[in-house]
Coordinates of C-alpha atoms in Angstrom, one line a residue:
M938 CA 0.0 0.0 0.0
T939 CA 2.9 2.4 0.7
G940 CA 4.9 4.2 -1.8
T941 CA 3.1 3.6 -5.2
P942 CA 5.6 4.4 -8.0
L943 CA 4.8 7.7 -9.6
E944 CA 4.3 6.2 -13.1
L945 CA 1.4 4.1 -11.8
I946 CA -0.5 7.1 -10.3
R947 CA -3.1 9.2 -12.1
N948 CA -4.7 12.2 -10.5
F949 CA -7.7 13.6 -12.4
S950 CA -10.9 15.6 -11.8
I951 CA -14.3 15.4 -13.7
I952 CA -15.5 18.7 -15.0
A953 CA -18.8 19.4 -16.6
H954 CA -21.9 21.6 -16.7
I955 CA -24.7 20.9 -14.1
D956 CA -26.5 17.7 -14.8
H957 CA -24.3 16.3 -17.5
G958 CA -23.6 13.2 -15.4
K959 CA -20.4 13.8 -13.4
S960 CA -21.6 12.2 -10.1
T961 CA -23.1 9.2 -12.1
L962 CA -19.8 8.7 -13.9
A963 CA -18.0 8.8 -10.6
D964 CA -20.4 6.1 -9.3
R965 CA -19.7 3.8 -12.2
L966 CA -15.9 4.2 -11.9
I967 CA -16.1 3.4 -8.2
Q968 CA -18.3 0.4 -9.0
H969 CA -16.0 -0.9 -11.8
C970 CA -12.9 -0.6 -9.7
G971 CA -14.6 -2.3 -6.7
G972 CA -14.4 0.6 -4.4
L973 CA -17.6 -0.4 -2.8
T974 CA -19.7 -3.7 -2.8
A975 CA -23.0 -3.7 -4.7
R976 CA -24.8 -3.6 -1.3
E977 CA -22.9 -0.4 -0.1
M978 CA -23.5 1.3 -3.5
T979 CA -26.0 4.1 -3.5
E980 CA -26.9 6.8 -6.2
Q981 CA -24.4 9.7 -6.1
V982 CA -22.0 8.0 -3.7
L983 CA -19.7 11.1 -3.5
D984 CA -22.6 13.5 -2.8
N985 CA -22.8 12.8 0.9
M986 CA -25.0 15.7 2.0
D987 CA -28.8 15.2 1.9
I988 CA -29.2 18.5 0.1
E989 CA -26.8 17.4 -2.7
K990 CA -28.9 14.3 -3.3
E991 CA -32.2 16.1 -3.2
R992 CA -31.2 18.8 -5.6
G993 CA -29.0 16.6 -7.8
I994 CA -26.1 19.1 -7.5
T995 CA -22.6 18.6 -6.2
I996 CA -21.6 21.3 -3.6
K997 CA -18.3 19.8 -2.1
A998 CA -15.5 18.5 -4.3
Q999 CA -15.0 14.9 -3.1
T1000 CA -12.1 12.6 -3.6
V1001 CA -11.7 8.8 -4.0
R1002 CA -8.8 6.5 -4.6
L1003 CA -9.4 3.6 -7.0
E1004 CA -7.2 0.7 -8.1
Y1005 CA -7.5 -0.3 -11.7
P1006 CA -5.8 -3.4 -13.3
A1007 CA -5.3 -2.0 -16.8
A1008 CA -5.0 -3.8 -20.1
D1009 CA -1.2 -3.5 -20.1
G1010 CA -1.1 -5.8 -17.1
K1011 CA -0.2 -3.1 -14.5
T1012 CA -2.4 -2.0 -11.6
Y1013 CA -2.8 1.8 -11.5
V1014 CA -3.9 4.0 -8.6
L1015 CA -6.5 6.5 -9.7
N1016 CA -7.2 9.6 -7.6
L1017 CA -10.6 11.0 -8.6
M1018 CA -11.9 14.4 -7.7
D1019 CA -15.6 14.9 -8.4
T1020 CA -16.2 18.7 -8.8
P1021 CA -19.3 20.9 -8.7
G1022 CA -20.7 22.2 -12.0
H1023 CA -22.5 25.3 -10.7
V1024 CA -20.9 28.7 -11.3
D1025 CA -21.2 29.6 -7.5
F1026 CA -18.8 26.7 -6.7
A1027 CA -16.1 27.6 -9.1
Y1028 CA -13.7 28.0 -6.1
E1029 CA -14.2 24.3 -5.2
V1030 CA -13.3 23.5 -8.9
S1031 CA -10.1 25.6 -8.8
R1032 CA -8.9 23.8 -5.7
S1033 CA -9.5 20.4 -7.2
L1034 CA -7.8 21.3 -10.4
A1035 CA -4.7 22.5 -8.5
A1036 CA -4.4 19.0 -7.0
C1037 CA -4.6 17.1 -10.3
E1038 CA -2.7 16.7 -13.6
G1039 CA -5.6 15.9 -15.9
S1040 CA -9.3 16.2 -16.4
L1041 CA -12.2 14.3 -17.9
L1042 CA -14.4 16.8 -19.7
V1043 CA -18.0 15.3 -19.6
V1044 CA -20.4 16.7 -22.2
D1045 CA -24.0 15.6 -22.5
A1046 CA -24.4 14.2 -26.1
S1047 CA -27.9 15.5 -26.4
Q1048 CA -27.4 19.0 -25.0
G1049 CA -23.9 19.8 -26.2
V1050 CA -21.5 22.4 -24.7
E1051 CA -23.0 24.7 -22.1
A1052 CA -21.8 27.9 -20.5
Q1053 CA -20.3 26.4 -17.3
T1054 CA -18.6 23.6 -19.4
L1055 CA -16.7 26.5 -21.0
A1056 CA -15.8 28.2 -17.7
N1057 CA -14.5 25.0 -16.1
V1058 CA -12.6 23.9 -19.2
Y1059 CA -10.8 27.3 -19.3
Q1060 CA -9.9 26.8 -15.6
A1061 CA -8.4 23.3 -16.4
I1062 CA -6.5 24.7 -19.5
D1063 CA -5.1 27.5 -17.2
A1064 CA -4.0 24.8 -14.7
H1065 CA -2.1 23.1 -17.7
H1066 CA -4.2 20.0 -17.6
E1067 CA -4.3 17.2 -20.1
I1068 CA -8.0 17.0 -21.0
V1069 CA -9.9 13.9 -22.2
P1070 CA -13.3 14.6 -23.7
V1071 CA -16.1 12.2 -22.7
L1072 CA -19.5 12.2 -24.4
N1073 CA -22.1 11.0 -22.0
K1074 CA -25.8 9.9 -22.5
I1075 CA -25.2 8.5 -26.0
D1076 CA -28.0 6.0 -25.3
L1077 CA -30.6 8.9 -25.4
P1078 CA -32.7 9.2 -28.6
A1079 CA -31.8 12.9 -28.7
A1080 CA -28.0 12.2 -28.6
D1081 CA -26.2 13.7 -31.7
V1082 CA -22.5 12.6 -31.3
P1083 CA -21.0 14.1 -34.5
R1084 CA -22.6 17.5 -33.8
V1085 CA -21.3 17.6 -30.2
K1086 CA -17.9 16.6 -31.2
Q1087 CA -17.8 19.4 -33.7
Q1088 CA -19.1 21.8 -31.1
I1089 CA -16.3 20.8 -28.6
E1090 CA -13.8 21.6 -31.4
D1091 CA -15.4 24.8 -32.5
V1092 CA -16.2 26.3 -29.1
I1093 CA -13.4 25.0 -26.8
G1094 CA -10.8 24.2 -29.4
I1095 CA -9.9 20.7 -28.1
D1096 CA -9.5 17.8 -30.6
A1097 CA -12.6 15.6 -30.0
S1098 CA -12.0 13.0 -32.7
D1099 CA -11.1 10.4 -30.1
A1100 CA -13.6 11.4 -27.4
V1101 CA -14.8 8.5 -25.3
E1102 CA -18.5 7.7 -26.0
I1103 CA -20.3 6.4 -22.9
S1104 CA -23.5 6.1 -21.0
A1105 CA -22.8 6.6 -17.3
K1106 CA -26.3 5.5 -16.3
T1107 CA -26.2 2.2 -18.0
G1108 CA -22.4 1.7 -17.5
L1109 CA -21.7 1.5 -21.3
N1110 CA -18.0 1.8 -22.2
I1111 CA -16.8 2.7 -18.7
E1112 CA -13.7 0.5 -19.4
G1113 CA -12.9 2.9 -22.3
V1114 CA -12.8 5.8 -19.9
L1115 CA -10.5 4.0 -17.5
E1116 CA -8.1 3.1 -20.3
A1117 CA -8.1 6.7 -21.6
L1118 CA -7.2 7.9 -18.1
V1119 CA -4.3 5.4 -17.9
T1120 CA -2.9 6.0 -21.4
R1121 CA -3.7 9.7 -22.1
L1122 CA -3.1 11.4 -18.8
P1123 CA 0.4 12.2 -17.5
P1124 CA 1.7 10.7 -14.2
P1125 CA 2.4 13.2 -11.4
K1126 CA 5.9 14.5 -10.8
G1127 CA 7.6 14.6 -7.4
N1128 CA 10.7 13.6 -5.4
E1129 CA 10.4 11.2 -2.4
S1130 CA 13.8 12.3 -0.8
A1131 CA 13.1 16.0 -0.9
E1132 CA 11.6 18.1 2.0
L1133 CA 7.9 17.4 2.6
Q1134 CA 5.6 19.7 0.6
A1135 CA 1.9 18.8 0.7
L1136 CA -1.0 21.0 -0.5
L1137 CA -3.9 21.5 1.8
V1138 CA -6.8 20.9 -0.7
D1139 CA -9.7 20.9 1.7
S1140 CA -10.7 20.5 5.4
W1141 CA -13.9 19.7 7.2
Y1142 CA -15.1 19.2 10.7
D1143 CA -15.9 15.7 12.0
Q1144 CA -17.5 15.5 15.5
Y1145 CA -15.4 12.5 16.4
L1146 CA -12.1 13.2 14.8
G1147 CA -12.0 17.0 14.9
V1148 CA -10.6 18.7 11.8
V1149 CA -10.0 16.3 8.9
I1150 CA -7.6 17.6 6.2
L1151 CA -7.4 16.5 2.6
V1152 CA -3.9 16.7 1.3
R1153 CA -2.0 16.2 -2.0
V1154 CA 1.6 15.3 -1.4
K1155 CA 3.9 17.0 -4.0
N1156 CA 7.3 16.1 -2.6
G1157 CA 8.6 14.1 0.3
V1158 CA 6.7 11.6 2.4
L1159 CA 4.0 12.1 5.0
K1160 CA 4.0 9.5 7.8
R1161 CA 1.9 8.7 10.9
G1162 CA 3.3 10.3 14.1
Q1163 CA 5.3 12.9 12.1
K1164 CA 5.3 16.5 13.4
I1165 CA 3.9 18.8 10.6
R1166 CA 4.0 22.5 10.3
M1167 CA 1.4 24.8 8.5
M1168 CA 3.6 27.2 6.6
S1169 CA 1.2 30.1 6.6
T1170 CA 0.4 30.1 10.3
G1171 CA 3.4 28.3 11.7
A1172 CA 1.2 26.0 13.7
V1173 CA 2.8 22.6 14.6
H1174 CA 0.7 19.4 15.0
P1175 CA 1.6 15.6 15.3
V1176 CA -0.1 13.5 12.6
E1177 CA -2.5 11.1 14.4
Q1178 CA -4.3 9.3 11.5
L1179 CA -3.4 9.0 7.9
G1180 CA -5.5 7.4 5.2
V1181 CA -7.2 7.4 1.8
F1182 CA -10.8 7.4 0.7
T1183 CA -11.9 4.3 -1.2
P1184 CA -14.5 6.1 -0.8
K1185 CA -14.7 4.6 2.8
M1186 CA -11.9 5.9 5.1
R1187 CA -9.0 3.5 5.0
A1188 CA -5.9 4.0 7.1
V1189 CA -2.4 3.8 5.5
D1190 CA 1.1 4.2 7.1
Q1191 CA 2.4 6.9 4.7
L1192 CA 1.6 9.0 1.7
G1193 CA 4.3 9.5 -1.0
P1194 CA 4.7 12.0 -3.8
G1195 CA 1.7 12.3 -6.1
E1196 CA -0.7 10.6 -3.6
M1197 CA -3.8 12.1 -2.1
G1198 CA -5.3 11.3 1.3
Y1199 CA -6.5 12.7 4.6
I1200 CA -4.8 13.4 7.9
T1201 CA -6.1 14.2 11.4
A1202 CA -3.8 16.0 13.8
A1203 CA -6.0 16.9 16.8
I1204 CA -6.5 20.4 15.3
K1205 CA -9.1 22.1 17.4
T1206 CA -9.1 25.7 16.0
V1207 CA -10.5 26.5 12.6
A1208 CA -8.0 29.3 12.1
D1209 CA -5.1 26.8 11.9
C1210 CA -6.4 25.4 8.6
N1211 CA -6.1 27.6 5.6
V1212 CA -7.1 26.0 2.4
G1213 CA -4.3 26.3 -0.1
D1214 CA -1.6 26.3 2.6
T1215 CA 1.5 24.1 2.4
I1216 CA 2.2 21.5 5.0
T1217 CA 5.8 20.6 5.7
D1218 CA 7.9 18.7 8.1
D1219 CA 8.6 20.6 11.4
R1220 CA 12.2 19.2 11.7
R1221 CA 13.2 19.5 8.0
P1222 CA 10.9 22.3 6.6
A1223 CA 10.7 23.1 2.9
A1224 CA 12.3 26.3 1.8
E1225 CA 9.2 27.8 0.2
P1226 CA 5.5 27.0 0.1
L1227 CA 3.7 25.7 -3.0
P1228 CA 1.7 28.2 -5.0
G1229 CA -1.7 28.1 -3.4
F1230 CA -4.9 29.1 -5.1
K1231 CA -6.3 32.7 -5.4
P1232 CA -8.3 33.5 -2.3
S1233 CA -12.0 33.5 -3.0
V1234 CA -13.7 36.9 -3.2
P1235 CA -17.3 37.1 -1.8
V1236 CA -19.6 38.4 -4.4
V1237 CA -22.9 38.7 -2.5
W1238 CA -23.4 39.7 1.1
C1239 CA -26.4 39.4 3.4
G1240 CA -27.1 39.5 7.1
L1241 CA -28.1 36.3 9.0
F1242 CA -29.9 36.8 12.3
P1243 CA -31.3 34.1 14.7
V1244 CA -35.1 34.3 15.1
D1245 CA -34.5 33.6 18.8
A1246 CA -31.9 36.0 20.2
D1247 CA -30.7 33.2 22.6
D1248 CA -29.3 31.3 19.5
F1249 CA -26.6 33.9 18.8
E1250 CA -23.8 31.9 20.3
K1251 CA -25.0 28.7 18.7
L1252 CA -25.0 30.6 15.4
R1253 CA -21.4 31.8 15.9
E1254 CA -20.2 28.2 16.6
S1255 CA -22.1 26.8 13.6
L1256 CA -20.7 29.4 11.2
A1257 CA -17.2 28.6 12.5
K1258 CA -17.7 24.9 11.7
L1259 CA -19.2 25.7 8.3
R1260 CA -16.3 28.0 7.5
L1261 CA -14.0 25.2 8.0
N1262 CA -16.0 23.1 5.7
D1263 CA -16.3 25.8 3.1
A1264 CA -13.3 28.2 2.7
S1265 CA -15.1 30.4 0.2
F1266 CA -17.6 31.5 2.9
H1267 CA -16.9 34.7 5.0
Y1268 CA -18.6 36.2 8.0
E1269 CA -18.3 39.0 10.5
A1270 CA -20.6 40.0 13.5
E1271 CA -23.0 42.8 13.1
S1272 CA -26.1 44.2 14.9
S1273 CA -29.3 45.6 13.6
A1274 CA -31.9 47.8 15.5
A1275 CA -34.8 45.7 14.1
L1276 CA -33.2 42.2 14.2
G1277 CA -30.8 42.3 17.1
F1278 CA -27.3 40.6 16.9
G1279 CA -26.3 38.5 13.9
F1280 CA -23.6 38.2 11.2
R1281 CA -22.9 39.8 7.9
C1282 CA -22.0 36.9 5.6
G1283 CA -20.2 36.9 2.2
F1284 CA -21.0 34.3 -0.5
L1285 CA -19.9 33.4 -4.0
G1286 CA -23.4 33.7 -5.4
L1287 CA -27.1 33.3 -4.7
L1288 CA -27.2 29.4 -4.9
H1289 CA -24.2 29.5 -2.4
L1290 CA -26.2 31.7 -0.1
E1291 CA -29.3 29.4 -0.3
I1292 CA -27.2 26.3 0.3
I1293 CA -25.4 27.8 3.4
Q1294 CA -28.8 28.9 4.8
E1295 CA -30.3 25.5 4.3
R1296 CA -27.2 23.8 5.9
L1297 CA -27.4 26.0 8.9
S1298 CA -31.0 25.1 9.5
R1299 CA -30.6 21.4 8.8
E1300 CA -27.2 20.5 10.2
F1301 CA -27.3 22.9 13.2
D1302 CA -31.1 23.2 13.8
L1303 CA -31.1 27.0 13.5
N1304 CA -34.1 29.2 12.7
L1305 CA -32.7 32.2 10.8
I1306 CA -33.8 35.5 9.1
A1307 CA -31.7 36.6 6.1
T1308 CA -31.7 40.2 5.0
A1309 CA -31.9 41.1 1.2
P1310 CA -28.7 40.1 -0.6
S1311 CA -26.4 43.0 -1.6
V1312 CA -23.2 43.4 -3.4
V1313 CA -20.0 45.3 -2.4
Y1314 CA -20.0 48.9 -3.5
H1315 CA -17.0 51.3 -3.6
I1316 CA -17.9 54.6 -2.1
Y1317 CA -15.5 57.6 -2.9
K1318 CA -15.9 60.4 -0.5
T1319 CA -15.3 64.1 -1.2
N1320 CA -12.0 64.0 0.9
G1321 CA -10.6 61.4 -1.6
E1322 CA -11.0 58.4 0.7
M1323 CA -12.6 55.1 -0.6
E1324 CA -14.5 52.7 1.5
E1325 CA -16.2 49.4 0.8
L1326 CA -19.8 49.2 1.6
H1327 CA -21.2 45.7 2.4
N1328 CA -24.4 46.8 4.2
P1329 CA -26.8 49.3 2.7
A1330 CA -27.7 50.4 6.2
D1331 CA -24.1 51.8 6.7
M1332 CA -24.2 54.1 3.7
P1333 CA -22.8 57.5 4.7
D1334 CA -24.6 60.8 4.2
G1335 CA -25.0 61.9 0.6
S1336 CA -23.3 65.2 1.2
I1337 CA -19.9 63.6 1.8
I1338 CA -20.1 61.1 -1.1
D1339 CA -18.4 62.1 -4.3
H1340 CA -19.4 59.1 -6.4
I1341 CA -20.3 55.4 -6.0
E1342 CA -18.9 52.5 -8.1
E1343 CA -20.7 49.2 -8.5
P1344 CA -19.3 45.8 -9.5
W1345 CA -19.9 44.6 -13.2
I1346 CA -19.7 41.1 -14.4
K1347 CA -19.0 39.5 -17.8
A1348 CA -21.8 37.0 -18.4
T1349 CA -21.7 34.3 -21.0
I1350 CA -25.2 33.0 -22.0
M1351 CA -25.7 30.0 -24.2
V1352 CA -29.3 29.6 -25.6
P1353 CA -31.2 28.0 -28.5
D1354 CA -32.0 30.4 -31.3
D1355 CA -35.7 30.5 -30.6
Y1356 CA -35.3 32.2 -27.2
L1357 CA -32.5 34.6 -28.1
G1358 CA -34.9 37.6 -28.4
S1359 CA -36.3 37.3 -24.9
I1360 CA -32.8 36.9 -23.5
L1361 CA -31.5 40.0 -25.1
T1362 CA -34.6 42.0 -23.9
L1363 CA -34.0 40.7 -20.3
C1364 CA -30.3 41.7 -20.4
S1365 CA -31.1 45.2 -21.7
E1366 CA -33.8 45.7 -19.0
R1367 CA -31.1 45.0 -16.5
R1368 CA -28.8 47.7 -17.9
G1369 CA -26.7 45.2 -19.8
Q1370 CA -24.2 46.0 -22.6
Q1371 CA -23.8 43.5 -25.3
V1372 CA -20.1 42.6 -25.9
D1373 CA -20.4 39.7 -28.4
L1374 CA -23.0 37.4 -30.1
T1375 CA -21.8 34.3 -32.0
Y1376 CA -23.6 31.2 -33.3
V1377 CA -22.5 27.5 -32.9
G1378 CA -25.0 25.5 -35.0
N1379 CA -28.5 26.5 -33.8
R1380 CA -27.3 27.8 -30.5
A1381 CA -26.3 31.4 -29.8
M1382 CA -23.6 32.5 -27.4
A1383 CA -24.2 36.0 -26.1
V1384 CA -21.6 37.8 -24.0
Y1385 CA -22.9 40.7 -21.9
R1386 CA -21.5 43.2 -19.4
L1387 CA -24.1 43.4 -16.6
P1388 CA -24.2 45.2 -13.2
L1389 CA -24.0 42.5 -10.5
N1390 CA -26.7 44.3 -8.5
E1391 CA -29.2 43.4 -11.2
V1392 CA -28.1 39.8 -11.3
V1393 CA -28.2 39.2 -7.6
F1394 CA -32.0 39.4 -7.3
D1395 CA -34.1 37.3 -9.7
F1396 CA -32.0 37.3 -12.9
Y1397 CA -31.2 33.6 -12.9
D1398 CA -34.9 32.7 -12.3
R1399 CA -36.1 35.0 -15.0
L1400 CA -33.4 33.7 -17.4
K1401 CA -34.6 30.2 -16.9
S1402 CA -38.3 31.1 -17.3
V1403 CA -38.0 33.1 -20.5
S1404 CA -35.8 30.3 -22.0
R1405 CA -37.9 27.5 -20.7
G1406 CA -34.9 26.2 -18.8
Y1407 CA -32.7 25.9 -22.0
A1408 CA -30.4 28.8 -21.3
S1409 CA -27.1 28.3 -19.4
F1410 CA -25.4 31.1 -17.6
D1411 CA -21.9 31.7 -16.3
Y1412 CA -20.2 34.8 -15.1
Q1413 CA -17.0 36.3 -13.7
L1414 CA -16.4 39.6 -11.9
E1415 CA -14.8 42.1 -14.3
D1416 CA -14.4 45.5 -12.7
Y1417 CA -16.1 48.4 -10.9
A1418 CA -17.8 51.3 -12.7
E1419 CA -19.4 54.5 -11.6
A1420 CA -23.2 54.5 -11.5
D1421 CA -26.1 56.7 -10.3
L1422 CA -27.0 54.7 -7.2
V1423 CA -29.3 55.7 -4.3
K1424 CA -30.2 54.2 -0.9
I1425 CA -33.8 53.5 -0.4
S1426 CA -34.9 53.5 3.3
I1427 CA -38.1 51.9 4.4
L1428 CA -39.9 53.8 7.2
V1429 CA -42.7 52.3 9.3
N1430 CA -44.5 55.0 11.3
Q1431 CA -41.7 57.4 10.6
E1432 CA -39.1 54.9 12.0
P1433 CA -36.4 53.6 9.6
V1434 CA -36.2 49.8 9.5
D1435 CA -32.5 49.3 8.8
A1436 CA -32.9 45.6 7.8
L1437 CA -35.2 46.5 4.9
S1438 CA -33.0 49.3 3.4
F1439 CA -31.4 48.5 0.0
I1440 CA -29.4 50.2 -2.8
A1441 CA -30.7 50.5 -6.4
H1442 CA -30.1 52.4 -9.6
R1443 CA -32.0 55.8 -9.5
S1444 CA -34.1 54.8 -12.6
Q1445 CA -35.5 51.8 -10.7
A1446 CA -35.6 53.1 -7.2
E1447 CA -39.2 54.3 -7.2
T1448 CA -40.6 51.1 -8.7
R1449 CA -38.8 48.9 -6.2
G1450 CA -39.7 51.2 -3.3
R1451 CA -43.4 51.1 -4.3
A1452 CA -43.3 47.3 -4.6
I1453 CA -41.9 46.7 -1.2
C1454 CA -44.3 49.2 0.5
G1455 CA -47.2 47.4 -1.2
K1456 CA -45.9 44.0 0.1
L1457 CA -45.5 45.3 3.7
K1458 CA -49.0 46.7 3.7
D1459 CA -50.4 43.1 3.3
L1460 CA -47.9 41.7 5.8
I1461 CA -48.0 44.0 8.9
P1462 CA -51.0 43.3 11.0
K1463 CA -53.5 46.2 11.7
Q1464 CA -53.1 48.2 14.9
L1465 CA -55.7 50.4 16.7
F1466 CA -54.1 53.4 14.9
K1467 CA -53.1 54.1 11.3
I1468 CA -49.6 53.0 10.2
A1469 CA -47.8 54.8 7.5
I1470 CA -45.3 52.7 5.4
Q1471 CA -42.9 54.9 3.3
A1472 CA -40.0 54.4 1.0
A1473 CA -37.6 57.4 1.0
I1474 CA -34.5 58.4 -0.9
G1475 CA -32.7 60.7 1.5
G1476 CA -35.4 63.1 2.8
R1477 CA -37.7 62.6 -0.2
V1478 CA -40.6 60.1 0.2
V1479 CA -41.1 58.2 -3.1
A1480 CA -43.8 55.7 -2.1
R1481 CA -46.3 55.5 0.6
E1482 CA -49.0 53.0 1.8
T1483 CA -51.3 53.4 4.8
I1484 CA -52.6 50.5 6.9
S1485 CA -56.0 51.6 8.2
A1486 CA -56.8 51.3 11.9
L1487 CA -58.7 48.5 13.4
S1488 CA -62.2 49.7 13.8
K1489 CA -63.7 49.0 17.3
D1490 CA -67.3 49.8 18.0
V1491 CA -67.0 51.8 21.2
T1492 CA -70.6 52.9 21.1
A1493 CA -72.0 49.4 21.2
K1494 CA -72.9 49.7 24.9
C1495 CA -74.8 53.0 24.3
Y1496 CA -78.3 52.1 23.5
G1497 CA -81.2 54.6 23.9
G1498 CA -80.8 58.0 25.5
D1499 CA -79.3 61.2 24.1
I1500 CA -77.1 61.4 21.0
S1501 CA -74.6 63.5 23.0
R1502 CA -73.6 60.5 25.0
K1503 CA -72.4 58.7 21.8
R1504 CA -70.7 61.9 20.6
K1505 CA -68.8 62.3 23.9
L1506 CA -67.6 58.7 23.7
L1507 CA -66.4 59.2 20.1
E1508 CA -64.5 62.4 21.0
K1509 CA -62.8 60.6 23.8
Q1510 CA -61.9 57.8 21.5
K1511 CA -60.4 60.3 18.9
E1512 CA -58.2 61.8 21.6
G1513 CA -57.0 58.4 22.6
K1514 CA -56.2 57.4 18.9
K1515 CA -54.2 60.6 18.5
R1516 CA -52.1 59.8 21.6
M1517 CA -51.7 56.2 20.5
R1518 CA -50.3 57.3 17.1
Q1519 CA -47.9 59.5 18.9
F1520 CA -46.5 56.7 21.2
G1521 CA -47.6 53.7 19.2
K1522 CA -44.8 51.3 18.5
V1523 CA -45.4 48.9 15.6
E1524 CA -44.1 45.5 16.1
I1525 CA -43.2 44.0 12.7
P1526 CA -43.6 40.2 12.9
Q1527 CA -40.7 38.0 11.8
S1528 CA -42.9 36.4 9.1
A1529 CA -43.4 39.9 7.6
F1530 CA -39.6 40.4 7.5
L1531 CA -39.1 37.0 5.8
A1532 CA -41.7 37.6 3.2
A1533 CA -40.7 41.2 2.5
L1534 CA -37.0 40.2 2.1
K1535 CA -38.0 37.3 -0.2
M1536 CA -40.0 39.6 -2.3
D1537 CA -37.1 42.0 -2.5
A1538 CA -35.2 39.2 -4.0

């Protein structure tokens, strides 16, 4: 088991668009190489979160070590990384690619090349990978193998003449994929006698083992009992357990160059594990760390607050554990007058935000309120300073702002011809600027510059509905550009509600303000006095809704007698209402917050 020769190791990842069959192919490879018995086999073996199986998406990049007796009589060790396909998890993909030398590019033979296929392939090319194209789902009646091969050559520029044709669902030609891996991918390089250099690819929290670290050894040997040092923090730990995933955890004595495996080293604090760090030997350290990966930059921010204020500490601990599990997630404490204490969290996109929220409620049993998602703005003040704005509630006074810049993205949208018109209309409605429009067969590829603020809300849903689900979308942050942006404050009974404030382009501010006021009117329960709900830009109110008072029949007990008795009662009531409006505090129920924030999305 120890010290597999380098020429018999192959490290590869599977890259593809969502739903093109990555996890299914990984299942078949595990089954073929006997990683699990037929009884232990489940659908999507490597998707070990319930949420991944339910939604049919991969969120965490998983790794597995397989042994394959090839046609040339040698037994090869294959280290497979199954990567996510969704644009929000591109950071997971980049980490997986840094640990491998080659990639399997899986393309659905009935759908062809999609936007995220392109994004992930370009990442693999940047990582100098050898790429083997694989056409999946060739058993479907709609599969068109020659057209898709041509598309791969035209759009990506990779020779697809010897692409492996398979059906991952039925297991057709899985042997062909394994042979292509062995013959067409290069073995890893490394030196066993050099100082230890191992790349920290991933880490997660296990309640029994503490922090588990996934490593890829580049040079040197990693052994049980060895004292290791994290090069970025200088923390020293003894290695307690060492092993590989088959995909079950299996202990080994050592890991040599080119091998992937996991270690546990009684690491208690999350801060000691930085994804992308280099692990070296404490006694004989390496001179310099390996090139890590670029740190992830959060694109979307939102506030997470516990519904029950007593859960604040529990939320803090849960976020720390999740942060260990997902290095691309950022958080910092904040407080809000309306919602109490919580955290401002940064995500790579809206799906990422949704998944983190879902995981917090499922895995840690937390009941949370999330504020409307916002992006990071650059605010330039009149004194020449620039500050980053994560939370619309913290926007400084307009008199000291010189100008505001917002982030723009470069979006690639691939869509069948029939739906192109509605896609172009949608992009221009969202202040998009067309950069390029090309055709590949009967599919159009539109490249647009769009403000991220417009994409964060419901752009993805609208894109899917106007194209009946056929459009695929991928984006990357490009730059910041000046824009005429305003902060819209929501006032309930003249009191600003900070959690509902948001930033929008001046041209759409009134429409959005009017919509949220209309929504709140239906959500806030009536009181015994009138409630005014207003949307204001600075001191100017742009929209108003009024919730009428609950009518109470105070004259019910006055029957018979003089009319002046009733009048006297009504006058008294009027005085009371006036005083009530003066001191009346409006309690906004949590459900109203949730629904209003959802609507704002």
